[in-house]
Short mmCIF file of C-alpha atoms and ligand atoms in Angstrom, two decimals:
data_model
loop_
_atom_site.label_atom_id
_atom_site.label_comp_id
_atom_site.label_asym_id
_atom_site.label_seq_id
_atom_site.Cartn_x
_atom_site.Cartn_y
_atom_site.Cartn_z
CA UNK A 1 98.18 3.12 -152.90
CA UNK A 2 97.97 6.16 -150.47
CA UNK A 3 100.09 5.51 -147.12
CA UNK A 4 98.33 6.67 -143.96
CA UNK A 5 99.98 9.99 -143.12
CA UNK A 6 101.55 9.55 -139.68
CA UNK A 7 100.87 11.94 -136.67
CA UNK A 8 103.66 13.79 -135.87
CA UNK A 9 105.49 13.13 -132.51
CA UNK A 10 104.80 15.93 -130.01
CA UNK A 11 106.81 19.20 -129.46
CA UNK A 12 108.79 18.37 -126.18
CA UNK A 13 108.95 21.65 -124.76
CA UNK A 14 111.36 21.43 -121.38
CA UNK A 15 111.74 23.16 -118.19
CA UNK A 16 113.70 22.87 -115.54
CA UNK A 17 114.57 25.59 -113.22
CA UNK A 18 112.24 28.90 -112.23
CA UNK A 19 113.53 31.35 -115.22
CA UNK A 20 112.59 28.84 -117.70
CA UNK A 21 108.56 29.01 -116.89
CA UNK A 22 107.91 32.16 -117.97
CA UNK A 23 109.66 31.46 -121.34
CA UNK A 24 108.00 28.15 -122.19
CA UNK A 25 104.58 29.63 -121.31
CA UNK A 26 103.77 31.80 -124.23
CA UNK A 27 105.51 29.63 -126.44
CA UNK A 28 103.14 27.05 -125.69
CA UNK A 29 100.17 29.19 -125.88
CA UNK A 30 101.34 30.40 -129.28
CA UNK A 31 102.14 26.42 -131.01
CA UNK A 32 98.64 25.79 -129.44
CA UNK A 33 96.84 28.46 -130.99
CA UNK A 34 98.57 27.19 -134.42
CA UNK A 35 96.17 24.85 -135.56
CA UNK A 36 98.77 23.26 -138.17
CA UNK A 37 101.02 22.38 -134.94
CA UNK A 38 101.84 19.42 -133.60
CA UNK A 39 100.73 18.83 -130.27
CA UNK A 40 102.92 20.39 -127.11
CA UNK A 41 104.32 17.86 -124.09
CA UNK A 42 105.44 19.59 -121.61
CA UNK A 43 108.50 18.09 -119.50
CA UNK A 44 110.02 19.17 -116.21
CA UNK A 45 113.00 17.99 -114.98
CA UNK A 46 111.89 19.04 -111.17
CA UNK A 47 115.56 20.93 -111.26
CA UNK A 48 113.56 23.19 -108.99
CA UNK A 49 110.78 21.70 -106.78
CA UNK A 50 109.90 23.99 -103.80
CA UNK A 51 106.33 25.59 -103.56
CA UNK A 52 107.72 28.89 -103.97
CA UNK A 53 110.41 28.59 -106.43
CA UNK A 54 107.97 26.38 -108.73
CA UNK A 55 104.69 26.07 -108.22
CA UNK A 56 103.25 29.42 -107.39
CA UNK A 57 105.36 30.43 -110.88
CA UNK A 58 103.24 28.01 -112.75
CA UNK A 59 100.03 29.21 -111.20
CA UNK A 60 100.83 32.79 -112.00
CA UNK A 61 101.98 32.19 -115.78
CA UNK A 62 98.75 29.91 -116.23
CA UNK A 63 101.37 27.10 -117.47
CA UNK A 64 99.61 23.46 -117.49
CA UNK A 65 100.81 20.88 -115.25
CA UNK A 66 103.41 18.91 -116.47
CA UNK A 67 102.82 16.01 -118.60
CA UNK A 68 106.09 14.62 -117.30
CA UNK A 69 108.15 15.55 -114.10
CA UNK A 70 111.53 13.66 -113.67
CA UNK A 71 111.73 14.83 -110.26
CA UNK A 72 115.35 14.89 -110.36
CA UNK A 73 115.95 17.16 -107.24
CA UNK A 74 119.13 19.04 -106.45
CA UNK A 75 122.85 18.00 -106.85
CA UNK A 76 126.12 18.50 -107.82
CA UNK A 77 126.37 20.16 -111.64
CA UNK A 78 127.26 16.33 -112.72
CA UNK A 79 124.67 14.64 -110.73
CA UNK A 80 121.96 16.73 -111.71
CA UNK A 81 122.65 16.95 -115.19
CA UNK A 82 123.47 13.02 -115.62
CA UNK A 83 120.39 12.31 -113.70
CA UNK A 84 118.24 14.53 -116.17
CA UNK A 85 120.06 12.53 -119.03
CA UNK A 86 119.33 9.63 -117.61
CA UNK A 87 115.15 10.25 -116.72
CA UNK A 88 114.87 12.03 -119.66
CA UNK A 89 115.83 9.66 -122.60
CA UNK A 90 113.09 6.99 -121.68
CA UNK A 91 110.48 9.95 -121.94
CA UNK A 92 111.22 10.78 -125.71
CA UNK A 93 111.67 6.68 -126.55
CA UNK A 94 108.01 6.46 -125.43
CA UNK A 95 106.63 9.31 -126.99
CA UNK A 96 109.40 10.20 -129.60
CA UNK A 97 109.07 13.90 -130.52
CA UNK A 98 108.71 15.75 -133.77
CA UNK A 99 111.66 18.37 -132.18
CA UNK A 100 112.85 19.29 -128.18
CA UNK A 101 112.29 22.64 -127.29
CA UNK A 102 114.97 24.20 -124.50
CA UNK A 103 115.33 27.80 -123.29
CA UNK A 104 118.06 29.44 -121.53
CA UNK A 105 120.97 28.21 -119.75
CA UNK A 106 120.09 25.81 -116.80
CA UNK A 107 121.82 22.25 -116.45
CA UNK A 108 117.99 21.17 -117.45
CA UNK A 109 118.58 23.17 -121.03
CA UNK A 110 121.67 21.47 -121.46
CA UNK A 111 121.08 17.75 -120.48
CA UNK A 112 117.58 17.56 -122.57
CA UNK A 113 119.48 18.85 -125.77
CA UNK A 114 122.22 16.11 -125.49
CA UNK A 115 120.21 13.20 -125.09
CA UNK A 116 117.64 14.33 -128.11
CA UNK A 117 120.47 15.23 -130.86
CA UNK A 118 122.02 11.84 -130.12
CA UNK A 119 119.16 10.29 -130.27
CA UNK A 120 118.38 12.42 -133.91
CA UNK A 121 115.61 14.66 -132.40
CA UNK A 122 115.92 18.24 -133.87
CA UNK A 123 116.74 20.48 -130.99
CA UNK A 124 115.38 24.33 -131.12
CA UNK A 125 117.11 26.72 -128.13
CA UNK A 126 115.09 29.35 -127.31
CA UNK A 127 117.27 32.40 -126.18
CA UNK A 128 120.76 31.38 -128.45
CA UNK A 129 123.53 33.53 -128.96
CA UNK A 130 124.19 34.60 -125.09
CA UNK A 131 127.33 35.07 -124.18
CA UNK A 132 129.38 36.55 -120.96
CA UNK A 133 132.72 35.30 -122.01
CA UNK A 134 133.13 34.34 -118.80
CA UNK A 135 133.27 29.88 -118.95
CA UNK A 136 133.47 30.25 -114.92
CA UNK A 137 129.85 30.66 -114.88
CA UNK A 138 128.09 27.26 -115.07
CA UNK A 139 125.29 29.11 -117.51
CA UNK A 140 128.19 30.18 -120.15
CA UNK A 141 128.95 26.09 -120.48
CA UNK A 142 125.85 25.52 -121.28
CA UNK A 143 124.76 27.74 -123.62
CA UNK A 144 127.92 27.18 -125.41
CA UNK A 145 127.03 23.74 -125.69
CA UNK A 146 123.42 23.50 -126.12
CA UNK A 147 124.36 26.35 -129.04
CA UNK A 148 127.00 24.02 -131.00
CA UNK A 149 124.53 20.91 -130.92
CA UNK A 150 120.74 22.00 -131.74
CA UNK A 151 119.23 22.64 -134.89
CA UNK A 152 116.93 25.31 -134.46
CA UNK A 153 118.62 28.83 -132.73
CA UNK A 154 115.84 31.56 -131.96
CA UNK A 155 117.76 34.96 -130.53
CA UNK A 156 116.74 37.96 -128.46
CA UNK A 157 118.99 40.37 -129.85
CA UNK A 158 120.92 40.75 -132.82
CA UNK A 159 124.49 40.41 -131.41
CA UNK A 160 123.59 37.08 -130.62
CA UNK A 161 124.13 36.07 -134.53
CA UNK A 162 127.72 37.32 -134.67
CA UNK A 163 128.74 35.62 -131.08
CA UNK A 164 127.49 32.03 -133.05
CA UNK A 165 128.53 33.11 -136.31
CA UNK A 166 132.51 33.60 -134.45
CA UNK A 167 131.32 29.82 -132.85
CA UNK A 168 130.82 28.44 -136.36
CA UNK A 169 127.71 28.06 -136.45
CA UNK A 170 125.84 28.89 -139.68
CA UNK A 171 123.87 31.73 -139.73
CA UNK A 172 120.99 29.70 -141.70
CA UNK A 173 119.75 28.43 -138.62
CA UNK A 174 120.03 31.22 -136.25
CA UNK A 175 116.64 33.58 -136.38
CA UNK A 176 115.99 36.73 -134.17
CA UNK A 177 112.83 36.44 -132.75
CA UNK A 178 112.01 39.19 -129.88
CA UNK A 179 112.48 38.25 -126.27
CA UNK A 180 109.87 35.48 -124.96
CA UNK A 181 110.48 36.49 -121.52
CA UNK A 182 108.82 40.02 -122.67
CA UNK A 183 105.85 38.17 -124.11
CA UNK A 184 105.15 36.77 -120.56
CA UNK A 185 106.14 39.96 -118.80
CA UNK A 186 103.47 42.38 -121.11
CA UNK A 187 101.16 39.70 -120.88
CA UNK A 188 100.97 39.34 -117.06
CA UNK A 189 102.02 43.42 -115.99
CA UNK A 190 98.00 43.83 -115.58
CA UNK A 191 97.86 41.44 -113.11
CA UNK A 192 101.40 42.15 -111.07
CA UNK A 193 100.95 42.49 -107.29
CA UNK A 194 101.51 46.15 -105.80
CA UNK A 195 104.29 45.83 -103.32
CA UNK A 196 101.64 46.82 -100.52
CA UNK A 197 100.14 43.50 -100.45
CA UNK A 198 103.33 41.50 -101.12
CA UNK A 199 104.46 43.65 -97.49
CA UNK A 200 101.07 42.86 -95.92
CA UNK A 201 101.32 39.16 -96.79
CA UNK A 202 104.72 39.10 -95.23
CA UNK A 203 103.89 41.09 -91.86
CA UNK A 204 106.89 43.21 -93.60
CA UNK A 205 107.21 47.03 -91.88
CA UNK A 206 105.01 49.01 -94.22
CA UNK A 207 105.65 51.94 -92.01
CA UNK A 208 109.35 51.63 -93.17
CA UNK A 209 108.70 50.91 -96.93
CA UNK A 210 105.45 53.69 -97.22
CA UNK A 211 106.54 57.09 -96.03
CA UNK A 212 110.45 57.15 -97.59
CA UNK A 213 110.52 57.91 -101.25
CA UNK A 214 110.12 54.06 -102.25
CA UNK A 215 112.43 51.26 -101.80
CA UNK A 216 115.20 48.98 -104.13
CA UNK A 217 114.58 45.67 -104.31
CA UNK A 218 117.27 42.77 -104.17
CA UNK A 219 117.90 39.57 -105.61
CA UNK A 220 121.25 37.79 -105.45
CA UNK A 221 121.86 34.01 -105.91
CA UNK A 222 124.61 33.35 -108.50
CA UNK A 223 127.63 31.32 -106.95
CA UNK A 224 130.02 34.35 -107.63
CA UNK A 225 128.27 35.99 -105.01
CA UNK A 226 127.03 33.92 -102.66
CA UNK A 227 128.54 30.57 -102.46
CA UNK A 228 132.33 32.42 -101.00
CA UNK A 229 132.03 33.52 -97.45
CA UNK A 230 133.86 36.88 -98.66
CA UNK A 231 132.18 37.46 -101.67
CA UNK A 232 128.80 37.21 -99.62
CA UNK A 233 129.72 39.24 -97.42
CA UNK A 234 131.60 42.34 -99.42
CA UNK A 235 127.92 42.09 -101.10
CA UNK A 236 125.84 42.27 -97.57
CA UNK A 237 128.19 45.30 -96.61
CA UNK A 238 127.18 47.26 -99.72
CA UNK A 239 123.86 46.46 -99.44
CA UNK A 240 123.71 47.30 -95.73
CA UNK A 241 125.12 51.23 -96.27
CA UNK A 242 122.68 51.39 -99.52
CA UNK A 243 119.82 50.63 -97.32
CA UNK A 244 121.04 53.48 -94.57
CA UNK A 245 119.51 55.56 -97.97
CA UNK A 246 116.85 53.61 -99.19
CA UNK A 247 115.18 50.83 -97.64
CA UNK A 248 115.64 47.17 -99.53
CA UNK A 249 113.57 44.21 -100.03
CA UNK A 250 115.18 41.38 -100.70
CA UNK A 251 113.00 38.28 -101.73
CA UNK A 252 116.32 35.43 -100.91
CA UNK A 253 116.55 32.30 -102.59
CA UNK A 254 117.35 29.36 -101.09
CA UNK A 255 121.04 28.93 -102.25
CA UNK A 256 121.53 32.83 -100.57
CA UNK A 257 119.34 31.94 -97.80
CA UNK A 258 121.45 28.47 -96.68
CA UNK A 259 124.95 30.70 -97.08
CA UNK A 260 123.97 33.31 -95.29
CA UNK A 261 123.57 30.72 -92.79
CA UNK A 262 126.34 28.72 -93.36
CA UNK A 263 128.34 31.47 -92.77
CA UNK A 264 126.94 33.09 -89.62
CA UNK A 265 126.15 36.59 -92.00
CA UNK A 266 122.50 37.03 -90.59
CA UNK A 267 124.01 39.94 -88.31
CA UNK A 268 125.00 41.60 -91.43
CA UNK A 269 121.30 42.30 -92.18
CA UNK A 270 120.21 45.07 -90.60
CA UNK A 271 116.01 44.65 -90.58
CA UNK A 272 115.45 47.75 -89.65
CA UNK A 273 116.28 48.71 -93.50
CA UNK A 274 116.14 45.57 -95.32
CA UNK A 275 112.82 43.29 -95.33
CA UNK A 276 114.01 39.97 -95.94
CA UNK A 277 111.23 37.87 -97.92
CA UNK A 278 110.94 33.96 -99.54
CA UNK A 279 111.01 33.53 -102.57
CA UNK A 280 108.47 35.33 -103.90
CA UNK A 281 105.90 34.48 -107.26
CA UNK A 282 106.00 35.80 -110.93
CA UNK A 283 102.91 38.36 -110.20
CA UNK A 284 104.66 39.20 -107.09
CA UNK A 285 108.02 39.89 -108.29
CA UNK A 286 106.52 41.59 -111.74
CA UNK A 287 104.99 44.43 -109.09
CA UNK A 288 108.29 44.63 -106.76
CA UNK A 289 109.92 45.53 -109.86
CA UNK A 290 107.67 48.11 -111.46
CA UNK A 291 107.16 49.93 -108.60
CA UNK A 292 110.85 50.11 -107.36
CA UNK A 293 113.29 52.72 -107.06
CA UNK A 294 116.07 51.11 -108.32
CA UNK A 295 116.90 47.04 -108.56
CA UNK A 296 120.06 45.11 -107.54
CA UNK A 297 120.14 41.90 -108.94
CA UNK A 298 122.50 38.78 -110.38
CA UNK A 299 119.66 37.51 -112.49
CA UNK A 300 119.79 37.61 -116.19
CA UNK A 301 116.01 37.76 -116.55
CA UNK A 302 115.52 40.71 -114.01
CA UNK A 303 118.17 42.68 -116.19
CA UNK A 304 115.64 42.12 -118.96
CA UNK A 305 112.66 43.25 -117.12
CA UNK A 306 114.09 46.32 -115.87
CA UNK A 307 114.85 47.28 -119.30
CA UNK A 308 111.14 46.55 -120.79
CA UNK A 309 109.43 48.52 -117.69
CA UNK A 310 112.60 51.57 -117.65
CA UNK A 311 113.55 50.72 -113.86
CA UNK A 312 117.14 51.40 -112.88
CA UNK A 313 118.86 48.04 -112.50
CA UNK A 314 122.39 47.68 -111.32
CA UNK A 315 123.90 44.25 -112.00
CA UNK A 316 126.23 42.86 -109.21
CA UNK A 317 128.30 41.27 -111.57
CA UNK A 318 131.40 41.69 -113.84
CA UNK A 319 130.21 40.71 -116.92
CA UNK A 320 126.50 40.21 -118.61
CA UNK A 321 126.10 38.27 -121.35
CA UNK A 322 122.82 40.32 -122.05
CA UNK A 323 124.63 43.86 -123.58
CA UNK A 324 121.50 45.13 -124.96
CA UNK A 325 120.33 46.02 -121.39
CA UNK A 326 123.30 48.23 -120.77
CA UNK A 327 123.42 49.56 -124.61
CA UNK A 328 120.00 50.58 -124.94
CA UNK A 329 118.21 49.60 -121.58
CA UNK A 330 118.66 50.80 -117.90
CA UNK A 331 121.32 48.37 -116.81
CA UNK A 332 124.93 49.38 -115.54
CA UNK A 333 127.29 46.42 -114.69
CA UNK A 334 128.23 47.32 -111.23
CA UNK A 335 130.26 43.87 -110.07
CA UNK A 336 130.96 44.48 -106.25
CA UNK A 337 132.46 48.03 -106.48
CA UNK A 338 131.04 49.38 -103.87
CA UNK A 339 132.30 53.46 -105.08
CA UNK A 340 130.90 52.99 -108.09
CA UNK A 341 127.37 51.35 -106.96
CA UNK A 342 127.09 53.93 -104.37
CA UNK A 343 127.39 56.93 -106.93
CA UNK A 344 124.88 54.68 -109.24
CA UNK A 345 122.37 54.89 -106.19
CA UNK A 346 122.92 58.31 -105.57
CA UNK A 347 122.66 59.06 -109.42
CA UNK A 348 119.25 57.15 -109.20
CA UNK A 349 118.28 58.70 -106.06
CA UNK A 350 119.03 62.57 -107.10
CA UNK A 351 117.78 62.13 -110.90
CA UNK A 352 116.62 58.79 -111.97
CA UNK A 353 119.69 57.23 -113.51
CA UNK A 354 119.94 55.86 -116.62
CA UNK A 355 117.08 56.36 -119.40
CA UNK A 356 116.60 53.31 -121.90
CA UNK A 357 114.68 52.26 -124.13
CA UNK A 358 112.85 48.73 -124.99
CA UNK A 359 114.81 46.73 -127.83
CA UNK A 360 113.58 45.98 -131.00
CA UNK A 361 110.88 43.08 -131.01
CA UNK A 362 110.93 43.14 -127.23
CA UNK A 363 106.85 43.32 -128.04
CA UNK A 364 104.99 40.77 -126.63
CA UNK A 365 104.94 38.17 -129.93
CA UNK A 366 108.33 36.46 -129.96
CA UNK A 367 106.05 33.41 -129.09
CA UNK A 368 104.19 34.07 -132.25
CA UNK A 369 107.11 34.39 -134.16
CA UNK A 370 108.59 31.62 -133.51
CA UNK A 371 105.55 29.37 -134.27
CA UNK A 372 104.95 30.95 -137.02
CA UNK A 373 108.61 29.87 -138.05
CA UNK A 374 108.88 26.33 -136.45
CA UNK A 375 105.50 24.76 -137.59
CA UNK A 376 106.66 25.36 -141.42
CA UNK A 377 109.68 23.62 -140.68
CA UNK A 378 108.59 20.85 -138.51
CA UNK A 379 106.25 20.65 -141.89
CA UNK A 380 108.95 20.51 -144.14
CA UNK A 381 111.26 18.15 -142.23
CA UNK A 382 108.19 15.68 -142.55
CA UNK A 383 107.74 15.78 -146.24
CA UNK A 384 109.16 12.23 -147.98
CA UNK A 385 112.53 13.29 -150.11
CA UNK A 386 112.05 11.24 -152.93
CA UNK A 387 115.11 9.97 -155.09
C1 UD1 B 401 119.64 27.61 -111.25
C2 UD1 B 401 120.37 27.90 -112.57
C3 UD1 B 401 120.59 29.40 -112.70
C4 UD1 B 401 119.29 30.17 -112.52
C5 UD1 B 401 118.67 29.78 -111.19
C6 UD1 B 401 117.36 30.48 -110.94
C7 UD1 B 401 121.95 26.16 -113.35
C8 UD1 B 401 123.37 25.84 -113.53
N1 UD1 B 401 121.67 27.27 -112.61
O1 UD1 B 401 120.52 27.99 -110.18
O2 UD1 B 401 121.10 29.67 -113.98
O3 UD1 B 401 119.56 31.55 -112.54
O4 UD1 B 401 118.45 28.37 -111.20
O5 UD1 B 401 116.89 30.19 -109.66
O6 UD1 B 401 121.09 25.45 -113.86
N2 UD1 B 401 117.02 24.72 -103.95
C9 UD1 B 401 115.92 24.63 -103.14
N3 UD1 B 401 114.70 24.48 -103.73
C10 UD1 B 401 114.53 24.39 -105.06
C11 UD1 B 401 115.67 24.46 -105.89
C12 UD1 B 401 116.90 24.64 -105.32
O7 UD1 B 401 116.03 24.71 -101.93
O8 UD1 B 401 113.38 24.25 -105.52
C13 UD1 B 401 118.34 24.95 -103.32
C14 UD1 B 401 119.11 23.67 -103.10
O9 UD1 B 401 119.82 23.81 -101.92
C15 UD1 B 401 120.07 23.65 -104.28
C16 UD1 B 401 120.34 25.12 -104.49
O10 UD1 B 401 119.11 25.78 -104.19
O11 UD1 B 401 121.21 22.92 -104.01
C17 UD1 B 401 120.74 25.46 -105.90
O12 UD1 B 401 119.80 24.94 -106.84
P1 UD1 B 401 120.27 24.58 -108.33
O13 UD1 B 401 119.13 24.09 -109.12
O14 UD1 B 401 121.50 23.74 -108.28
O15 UD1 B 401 120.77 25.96 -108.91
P2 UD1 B 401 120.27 27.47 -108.71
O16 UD1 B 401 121.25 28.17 -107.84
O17 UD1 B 401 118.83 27.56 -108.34
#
């Protein structure tokens, strides 16, 4: 007698904080262009909830709504990832999945990987292999953890192998893939915003940012920076003499935005040469960065960019755990040295810094890769093992 052939639980493909939509996006569109693939559900944790720092990112990458949101809000580290523990594990009882899907390094990516490998869900982490060596950053924990515990480890760059292989982790289940983030990025770069409009929209001094030979743009929200009145403001100093040279644009996110405050550092701004903007969206921030000077940034996905479009990017930090952006790309680790960033600038300024070039599979089809890897073994993980 022929058993009924069960359908296979869903691909539970997470997100959580504003880097992670523009990696789930294309992965999605690639497992639902595979016709042998499972169906895609699509959780959010609602790590980040504001309009501008979720929404308008969706609508740009053309990502569906949410099947689930857990709506967990903002917290502590241990609140908010105990809380998406907590939401989350009712979601895949109900609708238990054929594997969880997590990219990057947000509490969201760690918290959804725990509760599925206990629970005896394959896990597959998009983005493996990252490291800074530096456990004070809250992202290093959590690769480092979602890295030892899921099944499935899809890199960006071949160093990543040897930093798990060091971790123990066998190299059978570690496959270089390309960058998703790029797959987004080349997809999308026909529709980025020019910076004209992004001014317009923001009654920002066009007069200013038009007639000088371009401008840098800003973004800064890691805790080393920001959340330490001294840190913040050693940062806001440099920036303030830079912008004496080039004007800066500085779309602020809301953890920058309510220190700055905190810490009565607003006077620190000069507006005359720095346009202070929200938050701004993907197609917005895609033409900020193509069309800048230079780039000053604490992101790990802006490093990336920079590389894939060849803009100068100067990373305030001391470490990144993405070295192929400094080996090959346009990215010097500056930290808060404010001799060396101001010979970078000038560098940039006189000659155009740094050349790079893209890395390898940094081409657009990661996403396809990676379906065309996971569906086969979702496939094979179903077949009965007979005795
Ligand atoms: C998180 C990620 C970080 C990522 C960043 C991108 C972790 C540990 N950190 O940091 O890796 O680079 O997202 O933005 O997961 N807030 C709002 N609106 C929102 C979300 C946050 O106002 O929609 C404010 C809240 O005051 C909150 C603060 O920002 O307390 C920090 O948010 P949180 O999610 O804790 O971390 P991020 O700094 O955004």
């Amino acid at each position: 007698m022929h058993e009924l052939a069960q359908t296979p639980g869903p691909i539970t493909c997470v997100v959580g904080a504003r880097p992670n939509y523009m990696k789930v996006a294309p992965v999605i569109r690639a497992l639902r262009a595979d016709a042998a693939a499972p169906r895609t559900m699509l959780v959010h944790t609602g790590q980040h909830y504001d309009v501008a720092m979720n929404d308008r990112l969706f609508a740009d990458l053309k990502l569906r709504k949410p099947d689930v949101n857990l709506d967990v809000g903002s917290g502590t580290h241990a609140q908010q990832t105990a809380e998406i523990m907590r939401r989350f594990e009712p979601v895949v009882d109900a609708s238990p999945p054929s594997c969880v899907v997590v990219v990057g390094d947000v509490n969201s990516t760690l918290a959804c990987s725990l509760v599925a490998v206990k629970k005896g869900i394959p896990v597959v982490h998009i983005e493996a292999g990252l490291r800074s060596f530096d456990r004070t950053m809250p992202e290093e924990i959590n690769r480092l953890l979602t890295d030892q515990i899921c099944d499935v480890l899809y890199t960006t760059e071949r160093a990543a192998a040897e930093n798990l292989r060091r971790e123990g982790i066998s190299l059978e289940r570690v496959h270089f893939v390309g960058n998703v983030m790029i797959d987004s990025l080349l997809a999308s770069l026909q529709y980025a915003v020019p910076p004209s409009v992004v001014f317009a929209h923001n009654g920002a001094d066009t007069v200013l940012l038009g007639e000088e030979r371009g401008f840098g743009l800003v973004t800064l929200h890691r805790p080393s920076n920001v959340d330490e009145q001294g840190s913040l403001a050693q940062a806001l100093a440099i920036l303030g003499e830079i912008s004496q040279e080039l004007p800066l644009v500085c779309p602020l996110h809301p953890r920058t935005r309510e220190r700055i405050e905190r810490f009565g550092l607003w006077r620190m701004v000069d507006v005359r040469r720095m346009v202070v903007l929200p938050p701004q969206g993907y197609l917005e921030t895609l033409g900020l960065i193509k069309d800048a000077t230079l780039v000053i940034t604490d992101s790990g996905g802006i490093q990336e960019e920079t590389t894939a479009l060849g803009v100068p990017c100067l990373t305030m930090r001391e470490n990144t755990e993405r070295p192929i952006t400094v080996e090959q790309g346009t990215n010097v680790v500056v930290g808060r040295d404010r001799t060396l960033i101001r010979r970078c600038v000038a560098e940039i300024l006189a000659a155009g810094g740094k050349r790079g070039r893209v890395p390898e599979l940094w081409d657009g089809r990661a996403s396809e890769r990676i379906a065309a890897h996971l569906v086969p073994w979702l496939a094979r993980r179903a077949e009965p093992v007979y005795a």
